[in-house]
Every structure is written in C-alpha cells, then in structure tokens.
Coordinates of C-alpha atoms in Angstrom, one line a residue:
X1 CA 37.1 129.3 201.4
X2 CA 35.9 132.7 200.6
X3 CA 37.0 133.1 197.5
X4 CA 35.3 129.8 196.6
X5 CA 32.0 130.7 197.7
X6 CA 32.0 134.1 195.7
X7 CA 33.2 131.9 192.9
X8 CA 30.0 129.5 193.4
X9 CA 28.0 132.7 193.6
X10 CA 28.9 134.1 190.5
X11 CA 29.1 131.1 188.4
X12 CA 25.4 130.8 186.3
X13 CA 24.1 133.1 184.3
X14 CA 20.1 133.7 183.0
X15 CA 19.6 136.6 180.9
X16 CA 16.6 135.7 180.2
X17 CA 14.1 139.0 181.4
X18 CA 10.3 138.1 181.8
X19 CA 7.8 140.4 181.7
X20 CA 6.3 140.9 185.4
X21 CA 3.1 142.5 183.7
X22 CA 1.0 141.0 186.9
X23 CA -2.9 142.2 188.1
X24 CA -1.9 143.3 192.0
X25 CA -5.7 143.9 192.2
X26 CA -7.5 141.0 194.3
X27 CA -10.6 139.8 193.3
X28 CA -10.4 142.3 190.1
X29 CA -13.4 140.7 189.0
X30 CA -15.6 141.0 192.0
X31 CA -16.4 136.9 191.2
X32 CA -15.6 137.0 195.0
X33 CA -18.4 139.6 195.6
X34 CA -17.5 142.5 197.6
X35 CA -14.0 140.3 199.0
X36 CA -11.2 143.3 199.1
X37 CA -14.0 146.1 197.6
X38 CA -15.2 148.7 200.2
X39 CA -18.0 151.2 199.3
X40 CA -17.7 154.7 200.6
X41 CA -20.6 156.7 199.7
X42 CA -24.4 157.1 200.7
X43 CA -26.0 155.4 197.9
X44 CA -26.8 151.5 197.4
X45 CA -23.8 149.0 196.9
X46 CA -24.1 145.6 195.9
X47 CA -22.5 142.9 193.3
X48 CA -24.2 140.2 191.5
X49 CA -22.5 138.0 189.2
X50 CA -19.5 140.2 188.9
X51 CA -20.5 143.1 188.7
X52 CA -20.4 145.9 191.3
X53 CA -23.0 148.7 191.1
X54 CA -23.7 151.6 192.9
X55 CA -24.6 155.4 192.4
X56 CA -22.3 158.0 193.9
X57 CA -19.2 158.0 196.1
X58 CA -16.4 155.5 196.0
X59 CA -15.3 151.8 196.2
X60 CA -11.7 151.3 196.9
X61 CA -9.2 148.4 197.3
X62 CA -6.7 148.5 199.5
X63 CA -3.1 146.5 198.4
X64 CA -1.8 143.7 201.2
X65 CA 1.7 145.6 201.4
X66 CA 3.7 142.9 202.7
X67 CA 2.6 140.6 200.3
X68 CA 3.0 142.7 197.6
X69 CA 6.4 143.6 198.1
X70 CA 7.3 139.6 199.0
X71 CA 5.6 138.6 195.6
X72 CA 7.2 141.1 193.5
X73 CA 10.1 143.6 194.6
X74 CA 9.8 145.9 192.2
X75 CA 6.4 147.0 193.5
X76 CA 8.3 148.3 196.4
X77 CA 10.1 151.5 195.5
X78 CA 8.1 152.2 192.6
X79 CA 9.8 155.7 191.5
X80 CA 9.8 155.9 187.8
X81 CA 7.6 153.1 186.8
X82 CA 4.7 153.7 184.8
X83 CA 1.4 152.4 186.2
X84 CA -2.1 151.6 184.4
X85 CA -5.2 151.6 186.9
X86 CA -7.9 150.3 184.1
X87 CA -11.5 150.0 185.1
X88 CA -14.3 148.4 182.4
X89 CA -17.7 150.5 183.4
X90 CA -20.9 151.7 181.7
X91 CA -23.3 153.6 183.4
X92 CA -25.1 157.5 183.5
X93 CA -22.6 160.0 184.8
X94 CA -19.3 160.6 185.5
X95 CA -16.3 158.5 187.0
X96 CA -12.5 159.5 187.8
X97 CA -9.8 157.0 189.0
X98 CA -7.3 157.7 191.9
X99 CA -4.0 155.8 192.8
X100 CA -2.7 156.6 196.3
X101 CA 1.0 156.7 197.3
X102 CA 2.7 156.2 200.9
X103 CA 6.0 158.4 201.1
X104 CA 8.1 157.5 203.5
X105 CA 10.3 160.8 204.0
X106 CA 13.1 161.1 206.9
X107 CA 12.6 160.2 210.0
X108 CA 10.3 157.3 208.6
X109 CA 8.0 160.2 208.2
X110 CA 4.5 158.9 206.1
X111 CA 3.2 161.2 203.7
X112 CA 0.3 160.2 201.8
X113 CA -0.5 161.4 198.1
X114 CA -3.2 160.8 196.1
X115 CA -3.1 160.6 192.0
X116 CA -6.0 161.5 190.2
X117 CA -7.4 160.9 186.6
X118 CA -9.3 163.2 184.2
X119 CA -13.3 163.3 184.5
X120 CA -14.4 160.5 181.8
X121 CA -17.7 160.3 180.7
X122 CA -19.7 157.0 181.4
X123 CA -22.3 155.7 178.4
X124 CA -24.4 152.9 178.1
X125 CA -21.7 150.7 176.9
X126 CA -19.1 148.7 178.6
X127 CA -15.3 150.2 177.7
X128 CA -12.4 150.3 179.7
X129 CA -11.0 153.4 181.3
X130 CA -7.2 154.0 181.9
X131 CA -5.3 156.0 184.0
X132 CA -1.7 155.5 183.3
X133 CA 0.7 157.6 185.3
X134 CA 5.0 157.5 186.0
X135 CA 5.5 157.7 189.3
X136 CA 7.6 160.6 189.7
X137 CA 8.8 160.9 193.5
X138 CA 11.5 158.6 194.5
X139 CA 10.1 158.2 198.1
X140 CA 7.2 156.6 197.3
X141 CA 7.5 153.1 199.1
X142 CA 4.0 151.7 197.8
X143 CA 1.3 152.2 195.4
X144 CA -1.6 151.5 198.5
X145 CA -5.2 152.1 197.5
X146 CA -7.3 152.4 194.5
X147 CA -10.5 153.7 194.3
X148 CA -12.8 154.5 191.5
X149 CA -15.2 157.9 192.1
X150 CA -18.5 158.2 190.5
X151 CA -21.2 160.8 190.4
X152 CA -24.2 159.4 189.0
X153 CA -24.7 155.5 188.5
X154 CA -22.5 152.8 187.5
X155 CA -21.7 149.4 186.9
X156 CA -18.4 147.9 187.0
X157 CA -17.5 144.8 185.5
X158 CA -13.4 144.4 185.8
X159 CA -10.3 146.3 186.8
X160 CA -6.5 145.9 186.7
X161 CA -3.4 147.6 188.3
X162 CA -0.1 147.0 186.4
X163 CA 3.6 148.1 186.3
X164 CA 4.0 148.2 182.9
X165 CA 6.7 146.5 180.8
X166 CA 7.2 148.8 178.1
X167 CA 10.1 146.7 176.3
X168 CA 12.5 149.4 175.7
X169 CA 14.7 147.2 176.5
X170 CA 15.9 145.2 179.6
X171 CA 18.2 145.5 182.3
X172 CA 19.9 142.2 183.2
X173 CA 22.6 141.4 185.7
X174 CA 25.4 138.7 185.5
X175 CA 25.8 136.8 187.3
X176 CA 21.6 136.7 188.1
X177 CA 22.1 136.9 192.0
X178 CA 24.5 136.4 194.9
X179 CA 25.1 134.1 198.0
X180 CA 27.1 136.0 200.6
X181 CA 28.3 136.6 203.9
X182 CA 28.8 140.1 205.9
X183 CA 31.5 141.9 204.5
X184 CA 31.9 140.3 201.4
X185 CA 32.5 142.1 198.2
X186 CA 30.2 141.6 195.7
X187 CA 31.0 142.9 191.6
X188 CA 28.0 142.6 188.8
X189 CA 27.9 143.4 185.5
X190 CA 24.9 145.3 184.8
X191 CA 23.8 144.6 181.6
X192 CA 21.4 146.5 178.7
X193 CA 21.5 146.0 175.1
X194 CA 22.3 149.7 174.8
X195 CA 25.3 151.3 175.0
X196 CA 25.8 154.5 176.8
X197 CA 22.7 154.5 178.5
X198 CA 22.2 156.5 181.4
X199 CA 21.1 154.7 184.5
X200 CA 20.4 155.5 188.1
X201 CA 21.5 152.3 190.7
X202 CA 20.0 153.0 194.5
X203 CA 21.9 150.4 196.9
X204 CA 20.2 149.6 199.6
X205 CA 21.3 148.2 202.9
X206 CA 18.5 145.2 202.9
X207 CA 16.6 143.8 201.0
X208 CA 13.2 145.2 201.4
X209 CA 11.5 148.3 202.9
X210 CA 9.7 145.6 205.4
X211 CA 12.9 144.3 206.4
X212 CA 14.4 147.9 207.7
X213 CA 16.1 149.2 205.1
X214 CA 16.8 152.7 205.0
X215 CA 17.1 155.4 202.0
X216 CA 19.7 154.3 199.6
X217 CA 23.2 155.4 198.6
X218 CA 22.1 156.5 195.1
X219 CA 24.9 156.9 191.9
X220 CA 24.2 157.6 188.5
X221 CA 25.9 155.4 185.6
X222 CA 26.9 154.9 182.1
X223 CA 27.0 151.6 181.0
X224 CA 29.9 151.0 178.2
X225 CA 30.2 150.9 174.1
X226 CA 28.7 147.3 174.9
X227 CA 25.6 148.5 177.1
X228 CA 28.0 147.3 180.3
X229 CA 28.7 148.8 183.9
X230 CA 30.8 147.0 186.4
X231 CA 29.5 147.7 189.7
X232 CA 31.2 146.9 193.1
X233 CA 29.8 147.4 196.4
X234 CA 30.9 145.8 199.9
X235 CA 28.1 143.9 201.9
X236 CA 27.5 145.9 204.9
X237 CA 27.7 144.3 208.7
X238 CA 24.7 146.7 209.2
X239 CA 22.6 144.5 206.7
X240 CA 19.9 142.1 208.2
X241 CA 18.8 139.9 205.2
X242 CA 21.7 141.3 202.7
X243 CA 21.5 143.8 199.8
X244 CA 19.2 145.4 197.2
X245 CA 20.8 147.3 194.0
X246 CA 17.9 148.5 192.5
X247 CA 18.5 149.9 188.8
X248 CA 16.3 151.6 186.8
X249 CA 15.9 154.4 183.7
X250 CA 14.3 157.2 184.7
X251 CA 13.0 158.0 181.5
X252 CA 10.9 154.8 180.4
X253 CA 10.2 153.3 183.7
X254 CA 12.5 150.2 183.0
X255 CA 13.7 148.9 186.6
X256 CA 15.3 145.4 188.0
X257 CA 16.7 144.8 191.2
X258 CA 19.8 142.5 191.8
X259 CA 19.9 140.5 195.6
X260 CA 22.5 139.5 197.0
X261 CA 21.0 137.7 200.1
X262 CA 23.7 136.6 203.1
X263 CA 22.9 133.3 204.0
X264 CA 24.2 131.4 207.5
X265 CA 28.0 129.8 206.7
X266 CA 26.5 126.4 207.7
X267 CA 24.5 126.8 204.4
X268 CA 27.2 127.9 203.0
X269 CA 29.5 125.6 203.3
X270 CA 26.9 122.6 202.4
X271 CA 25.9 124.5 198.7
X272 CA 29.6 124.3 198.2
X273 CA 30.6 121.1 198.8
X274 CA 27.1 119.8 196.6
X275 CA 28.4 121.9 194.0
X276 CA 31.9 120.6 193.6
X277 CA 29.7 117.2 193.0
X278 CA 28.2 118.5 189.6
X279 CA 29.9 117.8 186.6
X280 CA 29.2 117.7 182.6
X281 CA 26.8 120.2 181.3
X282 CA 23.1 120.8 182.2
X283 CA 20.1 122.7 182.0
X284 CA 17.3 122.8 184.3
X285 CA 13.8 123.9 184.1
X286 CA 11.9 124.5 187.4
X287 CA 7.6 124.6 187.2
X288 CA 5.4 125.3 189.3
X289 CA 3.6 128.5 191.9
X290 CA 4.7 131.4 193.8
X291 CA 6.5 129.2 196.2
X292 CA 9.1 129.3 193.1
X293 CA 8.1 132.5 191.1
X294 CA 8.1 134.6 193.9
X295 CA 11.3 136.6 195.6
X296 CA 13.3 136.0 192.2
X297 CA 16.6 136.7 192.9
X298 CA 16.7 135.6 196.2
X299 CA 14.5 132.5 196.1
X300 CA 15.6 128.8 196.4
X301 CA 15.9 128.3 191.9
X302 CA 17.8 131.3 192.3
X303 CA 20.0 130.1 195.3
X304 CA 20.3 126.7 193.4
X305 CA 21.1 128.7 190.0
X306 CA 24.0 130.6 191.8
X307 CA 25.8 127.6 192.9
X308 CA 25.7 124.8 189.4
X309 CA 29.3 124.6 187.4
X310 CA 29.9 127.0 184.9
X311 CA 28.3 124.8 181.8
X312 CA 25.1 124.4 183.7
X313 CA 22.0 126.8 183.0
X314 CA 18.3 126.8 184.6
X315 CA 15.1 128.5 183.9
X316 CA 13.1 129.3 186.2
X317 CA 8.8 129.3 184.8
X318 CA 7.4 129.5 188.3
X319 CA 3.7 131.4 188.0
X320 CA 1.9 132.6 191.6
X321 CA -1.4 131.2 191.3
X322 CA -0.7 127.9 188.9
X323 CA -1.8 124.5 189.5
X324 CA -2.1 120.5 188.4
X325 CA -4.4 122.3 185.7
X326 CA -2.9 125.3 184.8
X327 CA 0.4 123.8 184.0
X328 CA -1.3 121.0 182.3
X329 CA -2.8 124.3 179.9
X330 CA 0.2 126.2 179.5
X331 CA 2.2 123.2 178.3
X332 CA -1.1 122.6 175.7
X333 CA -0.9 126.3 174.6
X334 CA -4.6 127.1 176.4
X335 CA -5.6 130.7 177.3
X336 CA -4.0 131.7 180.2
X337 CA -2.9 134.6 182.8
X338 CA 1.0 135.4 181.7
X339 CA 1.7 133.0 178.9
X340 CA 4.9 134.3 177.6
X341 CA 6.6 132.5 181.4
X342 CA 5.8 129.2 179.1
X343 CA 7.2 131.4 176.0
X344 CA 10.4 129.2 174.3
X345 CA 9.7 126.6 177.5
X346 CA 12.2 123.9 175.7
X347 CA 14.0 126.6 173.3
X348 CA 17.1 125.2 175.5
X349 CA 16.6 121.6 176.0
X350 CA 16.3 120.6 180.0
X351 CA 17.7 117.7 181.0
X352 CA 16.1 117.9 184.5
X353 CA 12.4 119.3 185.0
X354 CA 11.6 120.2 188.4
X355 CA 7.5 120.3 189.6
X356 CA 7.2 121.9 192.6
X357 CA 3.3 122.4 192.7
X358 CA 0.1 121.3 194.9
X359 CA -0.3 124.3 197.2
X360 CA -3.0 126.0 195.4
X361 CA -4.3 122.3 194.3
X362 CA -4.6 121.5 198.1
X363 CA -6.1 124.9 199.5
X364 CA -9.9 123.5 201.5
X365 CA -12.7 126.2 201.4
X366 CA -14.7 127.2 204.2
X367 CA -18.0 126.6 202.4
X368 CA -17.3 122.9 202.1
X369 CA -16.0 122.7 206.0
X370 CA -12.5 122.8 204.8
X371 CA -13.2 119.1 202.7
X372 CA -13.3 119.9 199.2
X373 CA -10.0 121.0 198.1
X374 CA -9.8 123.4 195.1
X375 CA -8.2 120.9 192.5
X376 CA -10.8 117.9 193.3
X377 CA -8.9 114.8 194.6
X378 CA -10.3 112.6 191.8
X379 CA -8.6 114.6 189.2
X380 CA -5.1 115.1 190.7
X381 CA -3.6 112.0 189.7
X382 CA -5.1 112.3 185.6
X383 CA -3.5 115.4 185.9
X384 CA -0.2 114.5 186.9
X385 CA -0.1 111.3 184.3
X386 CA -1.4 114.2 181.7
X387 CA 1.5 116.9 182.9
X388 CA 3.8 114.1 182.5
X389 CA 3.1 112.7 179.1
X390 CA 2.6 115.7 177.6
X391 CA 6.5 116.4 179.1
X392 CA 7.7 113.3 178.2
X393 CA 6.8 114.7 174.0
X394 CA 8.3 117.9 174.9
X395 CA 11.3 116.9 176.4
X396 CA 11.5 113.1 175.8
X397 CA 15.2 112.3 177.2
X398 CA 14.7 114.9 180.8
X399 CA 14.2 113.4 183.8
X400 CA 11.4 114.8 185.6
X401 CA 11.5 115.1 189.4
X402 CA 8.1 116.0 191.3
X403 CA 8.1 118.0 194.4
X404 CA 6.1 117.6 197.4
X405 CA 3.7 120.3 198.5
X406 CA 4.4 121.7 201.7
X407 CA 2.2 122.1 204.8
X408 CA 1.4 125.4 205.9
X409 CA 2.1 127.2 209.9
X410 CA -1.5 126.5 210.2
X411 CA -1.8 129.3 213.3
X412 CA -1.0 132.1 210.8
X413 CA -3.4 130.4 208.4
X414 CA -6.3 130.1 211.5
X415 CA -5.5 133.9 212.3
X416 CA -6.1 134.9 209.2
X417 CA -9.0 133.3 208.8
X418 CA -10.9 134.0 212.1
X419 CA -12.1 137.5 211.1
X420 CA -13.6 136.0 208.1
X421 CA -15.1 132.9 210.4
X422 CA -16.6 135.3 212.4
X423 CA -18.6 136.8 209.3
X424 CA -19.0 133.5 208.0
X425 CA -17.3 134.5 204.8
X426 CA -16.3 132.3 202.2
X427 CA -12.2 131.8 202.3
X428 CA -9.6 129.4 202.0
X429 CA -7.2 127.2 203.7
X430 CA -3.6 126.7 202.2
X431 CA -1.2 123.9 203.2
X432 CA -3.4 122.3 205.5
X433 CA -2.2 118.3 206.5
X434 CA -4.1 116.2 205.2
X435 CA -5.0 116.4 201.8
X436 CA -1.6 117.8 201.1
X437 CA -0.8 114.4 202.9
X438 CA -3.2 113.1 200.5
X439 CA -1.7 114.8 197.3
X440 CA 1.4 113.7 198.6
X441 CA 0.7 110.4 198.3
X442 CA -0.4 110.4 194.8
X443 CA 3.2 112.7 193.9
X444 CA 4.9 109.6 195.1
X445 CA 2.6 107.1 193.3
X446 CA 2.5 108.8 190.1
X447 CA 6.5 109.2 190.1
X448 CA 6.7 105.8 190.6
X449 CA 4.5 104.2 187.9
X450 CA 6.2 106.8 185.2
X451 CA 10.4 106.3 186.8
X452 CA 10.1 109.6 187.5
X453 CA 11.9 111.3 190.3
X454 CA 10.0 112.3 193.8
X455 CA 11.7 114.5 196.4
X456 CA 9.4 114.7 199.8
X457 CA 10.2 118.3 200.7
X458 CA 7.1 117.9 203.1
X459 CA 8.7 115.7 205.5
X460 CA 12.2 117.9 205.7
X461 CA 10.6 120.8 206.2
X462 CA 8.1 119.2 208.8
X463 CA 11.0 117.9 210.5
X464 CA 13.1 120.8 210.8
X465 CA 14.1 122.9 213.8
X466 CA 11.8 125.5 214.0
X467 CA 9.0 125.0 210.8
X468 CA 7.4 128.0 211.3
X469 CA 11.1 130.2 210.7
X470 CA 10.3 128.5 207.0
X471 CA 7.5 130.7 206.1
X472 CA 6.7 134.3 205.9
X473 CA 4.5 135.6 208.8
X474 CA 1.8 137.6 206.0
X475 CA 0.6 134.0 205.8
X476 CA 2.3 130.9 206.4
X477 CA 2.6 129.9 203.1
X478 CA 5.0 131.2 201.2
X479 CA 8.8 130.8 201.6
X480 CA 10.8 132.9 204.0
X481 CA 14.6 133.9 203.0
X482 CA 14.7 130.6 205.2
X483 CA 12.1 128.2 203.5
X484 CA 14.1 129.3 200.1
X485 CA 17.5 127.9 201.2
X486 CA 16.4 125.1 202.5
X487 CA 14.6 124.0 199.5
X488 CA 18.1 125.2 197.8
X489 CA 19.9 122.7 199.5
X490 CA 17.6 119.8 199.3
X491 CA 17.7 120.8 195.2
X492 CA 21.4 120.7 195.8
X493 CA 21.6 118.1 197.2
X494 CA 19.4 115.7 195.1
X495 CA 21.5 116.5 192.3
X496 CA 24.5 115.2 193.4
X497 CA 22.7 111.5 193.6
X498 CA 21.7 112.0 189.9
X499 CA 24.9 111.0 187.0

C-alpha cells in the first residue's frame, strides 16, 4: 500500500510557474488611514484621503509574520532574493528607506539588522523611490519592518514591498508536491530550462520556520545537459507537518520550494481509493481566494492534484484577496492586481471549473454593526449568473461546480477584533454565519437554475470533529494543513460521482 500511495503522490504534473510578484505591505495606500502605519518622530502626523504627511522622523509598518509566511513560503527564508521597498513621495527635504531583517542564529538566537537606502532628494513632484536590495545572509528568517525616514516635510501617497520575479528563468519540480507518511522516501526532479546550472537546495525538517523547523541540511547541485537533478531525501520521524526543499540560485534570486506534507493514513487511505475511481482524461481549473491560492504546494488543489490518474492535469488560478467581482473582471480582461494568474486561463481546455469563493464577499464591517457585508447582498446573485455566463463562452462544454464559503472560528475572529473594538476602529468580520448562510443559499440557487454543480463545504466542515483544528490560529480563516485535506477529500471525492 505504500508503494501505491507514493505512486498517487507522484502522479500529476503542473509546470506551470506564476509569478508571486505580491504587495506584502497592508494598507499600502493609507485608504485605511493610519491602519498598520506608526509615526515615530516629534513632528505632526496625519492622513487624509490617502495621503500620509508629516515633517521629520519615521513611519513604519510592521509585517504580520505568521501570516506572511502562511500566504507565501517563499517570504520565509528570504536569502538570496532581491527585494524592492518603493515609496511615491513629494515634499521639501530629504527621505531614505530601511528594510529590517530578523536573523535567527543558533541557539534560536534573534539578531536584528537593518538595510538602508541612499539619501534621495524629495521635490515638489510625486515620483517613486526604490530601494532594491538581494538579501545576502542565509539566516535571515523574515523581512519584518519598513519604515521610510525624512528630514524635512513630506507627503506620501503609496508604497510597495515585493520579492521580485526577475524571469531568468524558473525552477519547477515534478511531480508539483507530495502526500506522505514518516519515513517515506520521497525523489523529485528538479527542473530548470537550463542545463548545468548551479543550484543550492536547503532541506528542511518541516515545513515552516513557525512550525519548528530548524537550520537545514544544505547541498549544492548541478542539474543535467537537460536542466535536470534528481533529488532523494527520506522523510524524517522528527518532522511535525512534513518537509520543505527549498531551491534557489544564488545569483539572481530565483527560489521555489517543494512540500511534501505527511498527512494522517486515514486520509491516506481515502485519497487512494477516490483516486482509483478516476478514469479517461481531464483537466481541472480551480478559482477563487487565498483559501485556494495560499500554501501552494501543500494546499487542498495541490493535495487533489497529487492524487488524479496520470492523463489528468489542473490549474490552480486561486488569488488572496478576489471576489464575486474580481473574478467576474479578470475573466472580462478588467484592470486588476496580478493579472497574468488569469494569463492562458483556458489555453488547456477544463473540463471541470471549480469556484470556491464568498469569503471576502461575506466579510461584515464594524462601521455598519457587522450588517453590510463587503460584496452587497443584492449584487451576489447577478454576479454569479454574470461569472457563469461569461464561463459558459469560455469553456462552453466544462461543468462548473460552485463551492460553499466557509464560516470562520469566530473566537479567533472576536480576539482579533477586540483591540480595535476598544478604539472603535473600523475592521472587519470574515466568515461570520449568517450572511455566509445567506451567500450560501444563493450558491445553491444559482447552481440550480444554470445545472451547475454545488458542493456545501460549509456544512462538512461545520460538522466535523473539532472545526476549529480547520483553520489557522493567525485568524480563523484561512486553511490549516487540516482545513486543506479535508477540502482535498471532499474534491476527491465529488469527482468520483461525476462520469
């Protein structure tokens, strides 16, 4: 049974690299006011209408570490990757940028180092200011503050903080990911369209820094004539959520990561027997939010990806942040953040379309007494019949399956939010009951009237064991290593009932 469950594991392949060109900056255009901005100086502070202006000292931003790494892996470890801190100002005087690193050294020793810009000179007009910089020690854990210095007075208009995709070219790994249990061993082809490229693979023992890993057994490679290196490694007993083989080039910044996550054997055994259900040839396209973009590798498409026959494919077009709307405008070709995820969407024809989306459509805000949700209720349902006509043009013989939203652990949501109660800030709710009820219930309406598909994740997830285990403590929302395999096997298993 082993050997079968390896098999499954290394059965799909998606060579497909994305750019993960992302803003890790919140509020980068202060249209939240001073929200995740704080001033350090003597001077006046304030922001209107997004702009922040102040004379003298210092606003920073501190990142949300956990988040960061749970969003996007490669923001974790970031040795050799070239960042760009760019700030738009105008002003009298002179402003310098500085990137701060946590080191974490042996011992689990914290060393903090700060990188600074040059002195640029500020002018009447708006421009944008960049610091770009490679990170150059491999201890550096995170990228953790940001702060922008001025001596005389300034207004500041937008900022950004990137790890740059410089398209050298692209490290892929087949197969994509792996589904494992302790002690298994795991072999990957690590992938370039060079040959004879150096490369430098640190293995990790875990998956992230937040899950306890500690400094990695690191080998330097050549891939082959083809641009290929076959790389073994055994999964250790001593690994809590499985392991991270993080490759990168030292010389252009060019890093991926390849997961191979140990799930429980009851999981296991349930992906397997779905998967000896699938037969003929498929490909499957999966929309929708950071419940599907984020942990990619490791997350339930993945998980889903690892275990379909050998003539099967997927593509995976998840976005954090998107909604009813915004998929409804990348299908249309409108400006938006991180088009080229839509880029070649039906290149390869999908027979299935997954939409798993509402979470961001159903987030309440404090100012309306957590009633008005952010996509209003009386345009969910035109969006949906909008979303699915404009698919039905696309893709005119796929079946399209919606999704349910999922409810939030509402405690972590409520803790989060108490601090900002207590200042009577404006914030949000996600995934709270009832109008994901509500959204819910036009999912299933909508799917009805247009024979499309519905799956109520809602309810399984509602109904399981222990809901919170489902979701990551940061904040409730997002998918745990759990939440992802369960949605896995309710994928799994809803495409065994489709011939």
């Amino acid at each position: 049974m082993k050997k079968a469950i390896c098999a499954a594991a290394l059965s799909c392949l998606s060579l497909t690299a994305y750019s993960r060109e992302v803003n890790l900056i919140n509020n980068s255009a202060f249209s939240n006011g001073e929200l995740h901005w704080h001033y350090e100086g003597k001077g006046n502070y304030k922001v209107e209408k997004g702009i922040a202006a102040f004379r003298n000292g210092k606003i920073s931003h501190y990142f949300d570490l956990g988040n960061l790494e749970h969003a996007d892996p490669q923001c974790a470890m970031p040795a050799n990757r070239v960042f760009r801190f760019r700030v738009k100002a105008r002003g009298n005087g002179e402003i310098s940028l500085t990137v701060r690193a946590r080191k974490m050294l042996a011992g689990n020793a914290v060393e903090l180092t700060e990188y600074k810009s040059g002195i640029y000179k500020l002018t009447g007009k708006f421009q944008n200011f960049d610091f770009e910089l490679q990170e150059p020690d491999r201890f550096t854990v995170f990228h953790d503050k940001l702060s922008i210095c001025v001596n005389g007075d300034v207004e500041v208009d937008d900022t950004s903080f990137y790890y740059l995709d410089r398209n050298a070219f692209s490290i892929v790994f087949k197969p994509e990911c792996a589904v494992v249990r302790h002690g298994e061993t795991v072999t990957v082809d690590i992938v370039t369209d060079r040959p004879e490229q150096k490369l430098t693979v640190d293995l990790y023992c875990g998956q992230t820094l937040l899950a306890g890993y500690t400094p990695p057994e690191r080998k330097e490679i050549i891939t082959d004539k083809n641009g290929i290196y076959k790389y073994t490694f055994k999964v250790s007993n001593a690994a809590s959520d499985g392991m991270r083989m993080a490759v990168s080039d030292p010389e252009t910044g060019v890093k991926n990561s390849f997961f191979a996550t140990i799930v429980p054997e009851e999981k296991l055994q349930k992906y397997a027997a779905y998967s000896k259900q699938l037969t003929g040839k498929k490909h499957l396209l999966f929309l929708g939010d950071s419940l599907s973009d984020y942990d990619r590798g490791r997350n339930y498409p993945s998980i889903v990806g690892a275990y379909l026959p050998e003539k099967w494919s997927f593509r995976n077009a998840g976005v954090g942040g998107d909604t009813l709307g915004k998929i409804y405008t990348r299908l249309t070709g409108g400006k938006i953040n991180r088009p080229e995820m839509y880029k070649d969407l039906f290149k390869v024809m999908p027979d299935m379309i997954f939409i798993f989306i509402g979470g961001n459509d159903c987030k309440v805000s404090f100012a309306s007494g957590y009633k008005d949700t952010h996509t209003p209720r009386n345009q969910q349902r035109k969006l949906m019949d909008d979303i699915i006509a404009e698919l039905k043009k696309r893709a005119p013989e796929a079946d399209i399956v919606f999704i349910s939203p999922l409810d939030s652990f509402l405690p972590y949501q409520l803790a989060l939010a108490e601090p900002k109660v207590a200042k009577k800030a404006n914030h949000n709710l996600f995934g709270h009951p009832e109008p994901t009820a509500d959204l819910t219930g036009k999912m299933k309406q909508a799917a009805q009237d247009h024979r499309a598909y519905f799956i109520n994740a809602g309810e399984v997830f509602r109904t399981s064991a222990d809901p919170q285990s489902l979701n990551v403590p940061d904040d409730g929302v997002h998918l745990s290593l759990k939440g992802h395999q369960l949605m896995a096997e309710i994928v799994l298993k809803f495409l065994t009932g489709i011939k």
